XYZ file of C-alpha atoms in Angstrom:
675
model
C -100.325 -21.229 84.219
C -100.396 -23.084 80.936
C -101.509 -26.732 81.286
C -98.437 -27.869 79.315
C -96.553 -30.039 81.758
C -93.077 -30.464 80.320
C -90.334 -28.560 82.107
C -89.124 -25.206 80.819
C -85.699 -23.714 81.552
C -84.512 -20.118 81.465
C -81.027 -18.723 81.770
C -80.760 -15.051 82.598
C -78.075 -12.515 83.327
C -79.949 -11.243 86.374
C -82.830 -12.339 88.526
C -85.006 -9.554 87.139
C -84.330 -10.746 83.599
C -85.125 -14.295 84.717
C -88.506 -13.155 86.007
C -89.217 -11.398 82.725
C -88.298 -14.419 80.643
C -90.310 -16.802 82.802
C -93.407 -14.610 82.665
C -92.976 -14.240 78.908
C -93.103 -18.027 78.779
C -96.493 -17.842 80.558
C -95.257 -18.685 84.051
C -96.857 -16.523 86.671
C -95.740 -15.439 90.166
C -96.475 -18.333 92.469
C -95.330 -21.014 90.017
C -92.490 -23.079 91.504
C -88.928 -22.676 90.279
C -85.587 -24.126 91.391
C -82.612 -21.770 91.419
C -79.401 -23.739 90.866
C -77.162 -20.782 91.814
C -78.532 -20.782 95.363
C -79.202 -24.532 95.693
C -82.779 -23.806 96.713
C -85.238 -26.712 96.456
C -87.989 -24.328 95.305
C -88.831 -20.651 94.918
C -91.594 -18.701 93.230
C -91.001 -16.487 90.247
C -91.903 -13.493 92.392
C -89.501 -14.494 95.186
C -86.057 -14.600 93.556
C -83.441 -13.200 96.000
C -82.806 -9.513 95.508
C -79.056 -9.970 95.946
C -78.998 -12.079 92.787
C -79.837 -9.123 90.581
C -76.189 -8.259 90.048
C -74.856 -11.798 90.420
C -73.800 -14.353 87.833
C -76.179 -16.089 85.443
C -78.859 -18.179 87.078
C -80.208 -21.534 85.966
C -83.945 -21.568 86.569
C -85.824 -24.874 86.374
C -89.609 -24.765 86.728
C -91.387 -27.472 88.691
C -94.075 -29.244 86.746
C -97.662 -28.405 87.514
C -100.728 -30.374 86.503
C -103.870 -28.497 87.457
C -103.381 -27.370 91.041
C -100.908 -30.172 91.923
C -97.197 -29.484 91.818
C -95.024 -32.481 90.921
C -91.299 -32.044 91.334
C -89.029 -33.374 88.644
C -85.796 -33.114 90.602
C -83.177 -35.219 88.851
C -80.173 -34.071 90.827
C -77.861 -37.083 91.159
C -77.781 -38.731 94.549
C -74.245 -39.996 94.035
C -71.002 -38.622 92.751
C -71.809 -38.485 89.031
C -73.996 -36.160 86.947
C -75.349 -37.530 83.641
C -72.396 -39.149 81.933
C -71.611 -41.379 78.978
C -68.694 -43.776 78.608
C -67.510 -45.740 75.585
C -64.825 -48.340 76.270
C -65.341 -50.525 73.189
C -61.856 -50.996 71.708
C -63.295 -51.356 68.180
C -64.612 -47.769 68.312
C -63.113 -44.484 69.435
C -63.130 -44.693 73.239
C -64.247 -41.610 75.122
C -66.010 -40.513 78.280
C -67.767 -37.281 79.026
C -70.089 -35.592 81.486
C -72.490 -32.736 80.921
C -72.044 -29.623 83.041
C -73.487 -26.111 83.358
C -77.075 -27.402 83.737
C -79.668 -25.200 82.068
C -82.786 -27.143 82.979
C -84.740 -30.351 82.536
C -87.394 -31.416 80.066
C -89.740 -34.220 81.070
C -92.823 -35.839 79.566
C -95.150 -37.988 81.659
C -97.939 -38.508 79.128
C -98.026 -39.250 75.403
C -99.313 -35.812 74.417
C -96.296 -34.223 76.119
C -93.632 -36.190 74.201
C -93.560 -34.290 70.898
C -93.812 -30.819 72.504
C -90.947 -31.830 74.793
C -88.805 -32.862 71.809
C -89.555 -29.609 69.996
C -88.591 -27.691 73.139
C -85.327 -29.638 73.314
C -84.621 -28.998 69.638
C -85.161 -25.280 70.164
C -82.680 -25.179 73.052
C -80.148 -27.241 71.086
C -80.385 -24.808 68.150
C -79.166 -22.142 70.561
C -76.083 -24.164 71.544
C -77.291 -26.419 74.370
C -76.727 -30.162 74.706
C -79.627 -32.475 75.546
C -78.888 -35.790 77.311
C -81.330 -38.360 78.632
C -83.665 -41.187 77.624
C -86.991 -42.107 76.040
C -88.976 -45.013 77.481
C -90.355 -47.755 75.226
C -93.905 -46.795 76.218
C -93.452 -43.411 74.478
C -93.803 -45.200 71.116
C -97.482 -44.284 70.470
C -96.535 -40.597 70.647
C -94.789 -41.143 67.299
C -97.308 -43.559 65.792
C -100.638 -44.102 67.549
C -100.957 -47.547 65.931
C -98.078 -48.847 68.066
C -99.364 -50.679 71.143
C -97.663 -50.638 74.564
C -98.376 -51.520 78.179
C -99.627 -48.882 80.609
C -96.464 -46.977 81.583
C -94.861 -47.129 85.016
C -96.227 -43.970 86.704
C -92.969 -43.409 88.585
C -90.744 -43.224 85.496
C -91.245 -40.537 82.835
C -91.795 -41.363 79.174
C -89.091 -38.861 78.314
C -86.423 -37.193 80.389
C -83.586 -34.953 79.200
C -81.278 -32.564 80.951
C -80.155 -29.431 79.104
C -76.516 -28.439 79.493
C -74.194 -25.717 78.345
C -71.019 -27.815 78.306
C -70.008 -31.335 77.324
C -66.741 -32.124 79.083
C -64.333 -34.938 78.226
C -63.340 -36.905 81.368
C -61.490 -40.045 82.353
C -63.580 -43.227 82.405
C -64.635 -44.432 85.844
C -61.966 -46.458 87.602
C -62.397 -50.049 88.687
C -63.728 -48.824 92.017
C -64.448 -45.349 93.417
C -62.183 -44.809 96.423
C -64.990 -43.878 98.839
C -68.236 -45.706 99.621
C -67.406 -48.364 97.064
C -69.420 -51.294 98.357
C -72.735 -52.519 96.995
C -74.812 -55.687 97.027
C -77.065 -56.899 94.201
C -79.527 -59.520 95.336
C -80.168 -62.566 93.127
C -82.517 -61.768 90.225
C -86.021 -63.176 90.124
C -87.753 -63.487 86.736
C -91.207 -61.939 86.332
C -92.035 -64.726 83.880
C -91.576 -68.399 84.709
C -90.170 -70.794 82.133
C -93.570 -72.517 81.595
C -95.290 -69.142 81.118
C -92.575 -67.993 78.745
C -92.830 -71.269 76.810
C -96.600 -70.801 76.498
C -96.089 -67.284 75.087
C -93.475 -68.477 72.611
C -95.855 -71.179 71.361
C -98.570 -68.565 70.870
C -96.103 -66.499 68.848
C -95.167 -69.513 66.738
C -98.873 -70.000 65.961
C -99.148 -66.339 64.928
C -96.070 -66.660 62.716
C -97.566 -69.755 61.091
C -100.777 -67.790 60.486
C -98.825 -64.978 58.789
C -99.541 -62.330 61.458
C -95.859 -61.646 62.117
C -92.398 -62.791 61.090
C -90.478 -62.097 64.279
C -91.386 -60.993 67.813
C -88.941 -59.650 70.369
C -90.392 -61.137 73.556
C -89.078 -59.767 76.854
C -89.527 -60.052 80.599
C -87.955 -58.497 83.681
C -85.387 -59.660 86.231
C -85.827 -57.983 89.618
C -83.888 -57.990 92.860
C -82.662 -55.953 95.801
C -79.894 -53.361 95.783
C -78.020 -51.538 98.484
C -74.792 -49.592 98.583
C -72.971 -47.349 96.143
C -74.526 -46.945 92.663
C -71.296 -45.277 91.506
C -69.345 -48.414 92.381
C -71.897 -50.574 90.553
C -71.666 -48.353 87.473
C -67.869 -48.385 87.560
C -67.914 -52.183 87.712
C -70.390 -52.414 84.827
C -68.296 -50.100 82.661
C -65.042 -51.896 83.379
C -66.519 -55.397 83.067
C -68.590 -54.817 79.911
C -66.406 -52.222 78.146
C -69.443 -51.469 75.993
C -69.694 -48.723 73.405
C -72.705 -47.028 75.014
C -72.500 -46.906 78.807
C -74.660 -44.316 80.544
C -75.357 -43.056 84.062
C -78.603 -41.072 84.239
C -80.169 -39.977 87.556
C -83.860 -39.088 87.401
C -85.590 -38.471 90.717
C -85.624 -41.564 92.915
C -84.445 -43.686 89.985
C -81.070 -44.186 88.405
C -80.435 -45.660 84.967
C -77.184 -47.608 84.553
C -76.697 -48.827 81.010
C -73.962 -50.890 79.369
C -75.555 -51.202 75.952
C -73.492 -52.493 73.031
C -76.150 -51.586 70.435
C -76.184 -48.363 68.445
C -79.705 -47.093 67.747
C -78.652 -44.237 65.511
C -75.746 -41.862 65.110
C -75.891 -38.580 63.194
C -72.801 -36.614 62.187
C -72.668 -34.085 59.333
C -75.972 -35.427 57.954
C -74.604 -38.981 57.800
C -77.085 -41.217 59.588
C -76.037 -44.699 60.744
C -78.009 -47.533 62.360
C -76.417 -50.729 63.647
C -79.057 -53.288 64.667
C -78.015 -56.280 66.730
C -79.797 -59.601 66.228
C -78.324 -63.037 66.884
C -76.547 -64.245 70.026
C -74.142 -66.940 71.187
C -72.356 -67.326 74.542
C -68.652 -66.544 74.563
C -66.261 -69.453 74.228
C -63.918 -70.181 77.120
C -60.726 -70.143 75.090
C -59.749 -68.591 71.765
C -60.461 -71.537 69.447
C -63.788 -72.352 71.082
C -64.691 -68.659 70.831
C -63.780 -68.588 67.130
C -65.862 -71.705 66.459
C -68.915 -70.187 68.158
C -68.422 -66.921 66.251
C -68.270 -68.818 62.956
C -71.395 -70.773 63.871
C -73.230 -67.522 64.680
C -72.115 -65.747 61.501
C -73.194 -68.627 59.249
C -76.378 -69.713 61.068
C -79.359 -69.552 58.650
C -81.696 -68.819 61.590
C -79.602 -65.945 62.928
C -78.991 -64.512 59.453
C -82.722 -64.596 58.660
C -83.529 -62.879 61.975
C -80.897 -60.201 61.378
C -81.927 -59.655 57.756
C -85.584 -59.126 58.687
C -84.610 -56.303 61.039
C -82.225 -54.772 58.491
C -85.006 -54.662 55.900
C -87.391 -53.070 58.403
C -84.854 -50.401 59.406
C -83.910 -49.653 55.802
C -87.546 -48.770 55.184
C -87.657 -46.634 58.350
C -84.467 -44.828 57.359
C -85.782 -44.213 53.851
C -88.391 -41.859 55.335
C -85.609 -39.568 56.570
C -82.828 -39.733 54.001
C -82.124 -38.486 50.512
C -83.457 -40.702 47.747
C -81.056 -43.504 46.854
C -78.609 -42.802 49.703
C -79.459 -45.795 51.946
C -76.684 -48.403 51.994
C -75.907 -51.583 53.948
C -72.080 -51.497 54.112
C -71.747 -54.423 56.559
C -73.868 -57.532 57.056
C -73.648 -60.332 59.630
C -70.592 -59.083 61.530
C -69.820 -60.754 64.863
C -69.049 -58.468 67.803
C -67.510 -59.841 70.997
C -68.587 -58.845 74.491
C -67.489 -60.304 77.835
C -70.375 -62.789 78.095
C -71.903 -63.036 74.592
C -71.224 -62.834 70.855
C -73.647 -60.656 68.870
C -74.481 -60.549 65.155
C -74.729 -57.007 63.787
C -75.269 -55.191 60.492
C -74.808 -51.525 59.519
C -77.180 -49.245 57.598
C -76.217 -45.740 56.457
C -77.876 -42.855 54.617
C -77.717 -39.093 54.072
C -80.264 -37.151 56.135
C -82.486 -34.779 54.199
C -82.173 -31.089 54.986
C -84.601 -29.835 57.601
C -85.147 -33.170 59.360
C -84.983 -32.692 63.132
C -84.751 -34.967 66.158
C -88.542 -35.331 66.474
C -88.819 -36.454 62.851
C -85.933 -38.914 63.257
C -87.475 -40.506 66.309
C -90.876 -40.480 64.619
C -89.524 -42.666 61.820
C -87.210 -44.902 63.872
C -88.552 -45.266 67.416
C -88.620 -47.840 68.835
C -85.871 -49.725 67.054
C -87.138 -52.637 65.003
C -84.541 -54.812 66.716
C -86.558 -54.632 69.961
C -90.023 -55.050 68.457
C -89.814 -57.394 65.481
C -91.401 -57.281 62.056
C -93.773 -55.942 60.959
C -93.429 -53.326 63.668
C -97.033 -52.252 64.286
C -98.685 -55.689 64.345
C -95.811 -57.092 66.350
C -96.089 -54.309 68.943
C -99.725 -55.340 69.430
C -98.666 -58.943 70.024
C -96.007 -57.801 72.516
C -98.536 -55.670 74.408
C -100.825 -58.681 74.844
C -98.136 -61.171 75.882
C -95.678 -59.263 78.076
C -96.480 -59.003 81.769
C -95.226 -55.493 82.594
C -94.149 -52.207 80.985
C -90.583 -52.129 79.690
C -89.838 -48.581 80.862
C -86.467 -47.264 79.644
C -85.464 -50.830 78.618
C -85.538 -51.151 74.790
C -86.184 -47.421 74.539
C -83.367 -45.040 73.648
C -80.569 -43.454 75.685
C -78.315 -40.740 74.330
C -77.609 -37.105 73.639
C -77.792 -34.595 70.842
C -76.198 -31.245 70.140
C -76.279 -28.709 67.320
C -74.546 -30.948 64.746
C -74.634 -34.469 66.150
C -76.735 -37.109 67.874
C -75.849 -40.491 69.366
C -78.457 -42.847 70.803
C -78.160 -46.440 71.932
C -80.870 -49.060 72.128
C -81.399 -49.337 75.886
C -80.560 -53.008 76.355
C -78.417 -54.257 79.247
C -79.893 -51.376 81.160
C -80.468 -51.470 84.890
C -83.071 -49.275 86.593
C -82.380 -48.703 90.285
C -85.122 -47.512 92.624
C -82.964 -45.877 95.271
C -85.830 -45.321 97.714
C -87.090 -48.894 97.579
C -83.638 -50.492 97.309
C -84.663 -52.495 94.227
C -83.397 -53.019 90.694
C -85.028 -54.082 87.439
C -83.320 -55.459 84.351
C -85.121 -56.292 81.110
C -84.058 -59.279 78.996
C -85.473 -60.713 75.780
C -84.874 -62.508 72.499
C -86.239 -62.576 68.966
C -88.769 -65.344 68.317
C -88.879 -66.665 64.731
C -90.494 -69.665 63.068
C -87.734 -72.073 64.076
C -87.259 -70.842 67.648
C -86.991 -73.349 70.484
C -88.788 -72.062 73.624
C -86.318 -73.620 76.088
C -83.298 -72.308 74.152
C -84.807 -68.805 73.911
C -85.449 -68.717 77.667
C -81.859 -69.732 78.340
C -80.650 -67.031 75.925
C -82.582 -64.432 77.918
C -80.993 -65.563 81.183
C -77.534 -65.514 79.571
C -78.129 -61.939 78.474
C -78.824 -61.045 82.092
C -75.635 -62.751 83.290
C -73.590 -59.599 82.618
C -75.025 -58.117 85.799
C -72.982 -60.468 87.976
C -70.081 -60.930 85.535
C -66.995 -59.461 87.186
C -63.657 -60.732 85.946
C -61.019 -59.946 88.575
C -58.056 -57.757 87.752
C -55.153 -59.817 86.442
C -52.072 -59.840 84.232
C -51.456 -62.400 81.524
C -48.642 -64.743 82.512
C -46.232 -67.093 80.763
C -43.673 -69.196 82.666
C -40.702 -70.059 80.439
C -37.668 -72.256 80.958
C -34.403 -70.444 80.257
C -31.144 -72.324 79.981
C -28.582 -69.517 79.997
C -26.587 -68.773 77.985
C -28.638 -70.858 75.559
C -32.217 -69.678 75.128
C -35.868 -70.053 76.011
C -37.385 -73.483 75.468
C -40.510 -73.505 73.238
C -40.601 -69.699 73.163
C -42.689 -69.458 69.986
C -45.381 -71.696 71.481
C -45.485 -69.529 74.598
C -45.814 -66.345 72.536
C -48.586 -67.874 70.442
C -50.571 -68.828 73.566
C -49.984 -65.364 74.997
C -51.270 -63.770 71.775
C -54.416 -65.895 71.804
C -55.215 -64.896 75.376
C -54.509 -61.219 74.632
C -56.936 -61.369 71.720
C -59.573 -63.103 73.838
C -59.370 -60.506 76.625
C -58.852 -57.581 74.192
C -55.462 -56.698 75.660
C -53.221 -54.776 73.232
C -50.035 -56.770 72.670
C -46.840 -55.844 70.868
C -44.968 -59.117 70.359
C -41.727 -57.369 69.416
C -41.887 -55.440 72.687
C -42.377 -58.763 74.518
C -39.406 -60.332 72.725
C -37.207 -57.396 73.705
C -38.241 -57.736 77.371
C -37.300 -61.428 77.274
C -33.962 -60.710 75.580
C -33.107 -58.119 78.217
C -33.955 -60.554 81.006
C -31.803 -63.301 79.471
C -28.744 -61.060 78.985
C -28.667 -59.899 82.594
C -28.636 -63.441 84.060
C -25.594 -65.523 84.870
C -25.252 -68.974 83.228
C -27.706 -71.419 84.768
C -31.250 -72.781 84.640
C -34.078 -70.354 85.321
C -37.846 -70.041 85.464
C -38.739 -66.715 83.824
C -42.160 -65.201 84.478
C -43.370 -62.973 81.664
C -46.259 -60.711 82.692
C -48.442 -58.478 80.503
C -50.811 -56.031 82.200
C -54.236 -54.985 80.820
C -52.616 -52.054 78.994
C -50.233 -54.383 77.166
C -47.115 -53.397 79.152
C -44.764 -56.383 79.567
C -42.224 -57.123 82.271
C -40.150 -60.151 83.240
C -38.865 -61.629 86.477
C -36.842 -64.766 87.078
C -35.803 -67.291 89.692
C -33.620 -70.428 89.696
C -35.443 -73.424 88.228
C -35.644 -75.706 91.271
C -36.563 -79.371 90.684
C -38.339 -81.204 93.514
C -37.538 -84.779 94.393
C -39.745 -87.384 92.806
C -42.244 -88.857 93.175
C -44.418 -85.859 93.992
C -47.081 -86.474 96.619
C -50.487 -85.806 95.064
C -53.894 -85.464 96.748
C -57.407 -84.855 95.457
C -58.995 -81.413 95.822
C -61.686 -80.875 98.446
C -64.107 -79.171 96.036
C -64.601 -79.006 92.259
C -63.669 -76.280 89.815
C -66.308 -74.752 87.546
C -65.449 -75.809 84.010
C -67.452 -72.791 82.711
C -64.890 -70.363 84.180
C -62.878 -68.929 81.247
C -59.902 -68.105 83.482
C -59.140 -71.836 83.780
C -58.163 -71.836 80.094
C -55.732 -68.885 80.248
C -52.544 -68.484 82.259
C -52.944 -65.387 84.433
C -51.886 -63.988 87.781
C -55.372 -64.678 89.159
C -54.763 -67.992 90.920
C -57.544 -67.980 93.487
C -58.877 -71.353 92.285
C -55.466 -72.962 92.793
C -54.811 -71.208 96.114
C -58.100 -72.498 97.531
C -57.323 -76.021 96.345
C -53.995 -75.994 98.168
C -55.546 -74.893 101.477
C -55.613 -77.716 103.997
C -53.298 -79.880 101.884
C -50.004 -78.960 103.568
C -48.705 -82.526 103.460
C -48.977 -82.791 99.671
C -46.709 -81.397 96.968
C -49.623 -80.701 94.632
C -53.403 -81.091 94.390
C -55.382 -82.777 91.616
C -58.433 -80.815 90.464
C -61.730 -82.083 89.066
C -64.811 -80.338 87.652
C -68.476 -80.321 88.631
C -69.084 -83.416 86.499
C -66.430 -85.332 88.441
C -63.886 -85.258 85.571
C -60.192 -84.819 86.340
C -58.687 -81.605 84.919
C -55.111 -80.751 86.024
C -53.027 -80.072 89.110
C -52.430 -76.580 90.448
C -49.087 -76.384 88.593
C -49.124 -78.853 85.706
C -51.096 -80.971 83.279
C -51.931 -84.569 84.118
C -50.825 -87.651 82.181
C -51.882 -91.168 83.255
C -50.517 -94.420 81.855
C -53.474 -96.808 81.607
C -53.263 -100.051 79.644
C -49.944 -98.953 78.218
C -51.395 -95.723 76.754
C -50.588 -92.210 77.955
C -53.829 -90.283 78.531
C -54.553 -86.648 79.421
C -57.892 -84.883 80.127
C -59.402 -82.860 77.235
C -59.542 -79.065 77.418
C -63.342 -79.172 77.576
C -63.050 -80.565 81.112
C -61.661 -77.185 82.238
C -57.876 -76.801 82.171
C -54.964 -74.733 80.898
C -53.658 -75.878 77.497
C -50.080 -76.423 78.664
C -47.242 -75.862 76.190
C -45.557 -79.245 76.769
C -48.973 -80.963 76.759
C -49.644 -79.417 73.336
C -46.340 -80.678 71.945
C -46.963 -84.197 73.288
C -50.424 -84.259 71.699
C -49.009 -82.964 68.442
C -46.386 -85.706 68.134
C -48.764 -88.452 69.292
C -47.016 -89.255 72.570
C -50.220 -88.684 74.542
C -53.927 -88.671 73.675
C -56.984 -86.971 75.138
C -59.628 -88.878 77.086
C -62.107 -87.943 79.804
C -60.614 -89.192 83.087
C -62.166 -89.570 86.533
C -60.667 -89.875 90.034
C -61.071 -93.655 89.893
C -58.582 -93.623 86.994
C -55.944 -92.349 89.419
C -56.240 -95.651 91.319
C -55.973 -97.904 88.297
C -53.248 -95.924 86.520
C -49.926 -97.727 86.098
C -48.133 -94.365 86.275
C -49.110 -90.789 87.204
C -47.166 -87.900 85.656
C -47.360 -84.125 85.934
C -46.000 -82.241 82.912
C -45.216 -78.610 82.135
C -42.704 -76.785 79.962
C -40.619 -75.434 82.842
C -39.947 -78.679 84.715
C -40.789 -81.319 82.105
C -42.110 -84.767 83.166
C -42.434 -85.462 86.888
C -43.627 -88.714 88.401
C -46.340 -88.503 91.097
C -48.127 -90.809 93.517
C -51.596 -90.476 94.994
C -51.170 -89.915 98.717
C -54.752 -89.945 100.012
C -58.395 -89.708 98.941
C -60.804 -86.991 100.042
C -64.259 -88.177 100.957
C -65.959 -84.913 101.941
C -66.370 -81.595 100.215
C -66.840 -78.605 102.555
C -68.324 -76.547 99.714
C -71.410 -78.718 99.678
C -70.507 -80.864 96.670
C -69.887 -84.556 97.062
C -66.247 -85.304 96.328
C -65.699 -88.089 93.780
C -65.354 -91.510 95.380
C -62.091 -93.361 94.831
């Protein structure tokens, strides 16, 4: 048998024809094959079942052989999904598809196998097949031997692609598969400590000062345990991240789950596009905070310089592939929003020269400059010396290509599961430039890994309005404005005229009276309304302090939704009180479970600021606007010295309250504020 070790595939009308084609490809009787039609783990070319000779087409996949040792490259999925891709980014065309009618697998385990494997893939694609899979970062020297990388992980191939006859559009994965939907991800442990990372960053800063490099993308790994359903984990990642380039790729004992937002390159009708991503900020907790952080990111000289360096590098890379003068940069420094971070992106386009194939494209572009730095070759050498482990598929490329198109993402936010060992690995990193702060860069890396455990619960947006029939809704425009801001924040499509019509219909069906109307908008933007009589409790309301704090970092505190778990927990064990006063982890008062807080202290009416972690109530906003109340950080001790305690909201107005008792213990493990 030929010593070439990448997998070959043959599709034949009969078993006899399959044997002929395999032998023509220099496979001899005794070489191992897998016959998909009969679900056999292995056969020899000379031992294909006789009954298959008149049967349907067979998919023959040859096991890899190195010398006299057979090494199986069996990538059959262990769960419910084959290779699939999902795009749920609302700013792009959303679509999901799986690849079916498998024709074979092409795998490269060593550098000298990478280019032959790509040429084999290109040949199959020319005949109508689709190729879908990934290229590991450590494959880089196959395209340019000057690029330096760590010794690859021997359990994960440098290149893996399945060949398929059909690409089938499907529905995106639901929020949870109905069967075997549980999984547990253990807490991540970093392979690089903060002091070690800081030391490496300082070495990079010295190299930048010496002129060796301008920017280095320094990475490390987060590792932990995994058990349960990988399909459920993937479904959660897709729904939580709603990224443009989600992928589920089984390869032997490993499974790649990616929720990458970054386009590596896209080819359609000879139009080539790259969209590098450089520059990060955490998401704000409410719309205005989010907008302020986005503006800061878009105008930051540091982030712009970092982004521009990568754009210049990629323009040069693209120029090796495209027609002279066709390279353009149609968009610079655009901010894209994701559930946990804001990212700064730019777009580069060009017209591909005739005759340029996938191997040539990857030869010019791989790996993306956004995951190495600039200049690419020298910086790769610095990375190889400083990083503590191979990156594997992380920062490589994941995607597919067919006869007239190709789409690849940069493999960031990509989880590698080892199903046999019950472990996961997640790479994280950031771009180090001359003005980088080591502590801030380390925190940025950890924030990038936070998506793994970021699961917003299912909820509807909610507005509670006061209706005085047959009059109208009180402060309706303010309610609709708040609703619109939350819809924008959570990327929920909202038709305000549809909402107004729902409210009008609800008002016309009610008898004269005073009502509380609940307006609900689901994640698809469908609105509905329900109402109940507006009941006013006797005053003063009995108020008690919560047993445990709220987390002021939780964005749901700043938006009115049907997810009220925080408020439900606060009310538990407080049956004797009418309402419960909440406070954050810093011991600052926030709000009650139903209303905003106003204290009269020294003759002034004071309310906690939004930054403490609270819903921006409609009536509270009006009172701030006209100067009736003012913001100030308040603590539980202020409840004792307040001349008056009021709870305010737009449905029931001002209500007087009294503090009934003080809590001295916190069952959650936090010390409750002392009164």
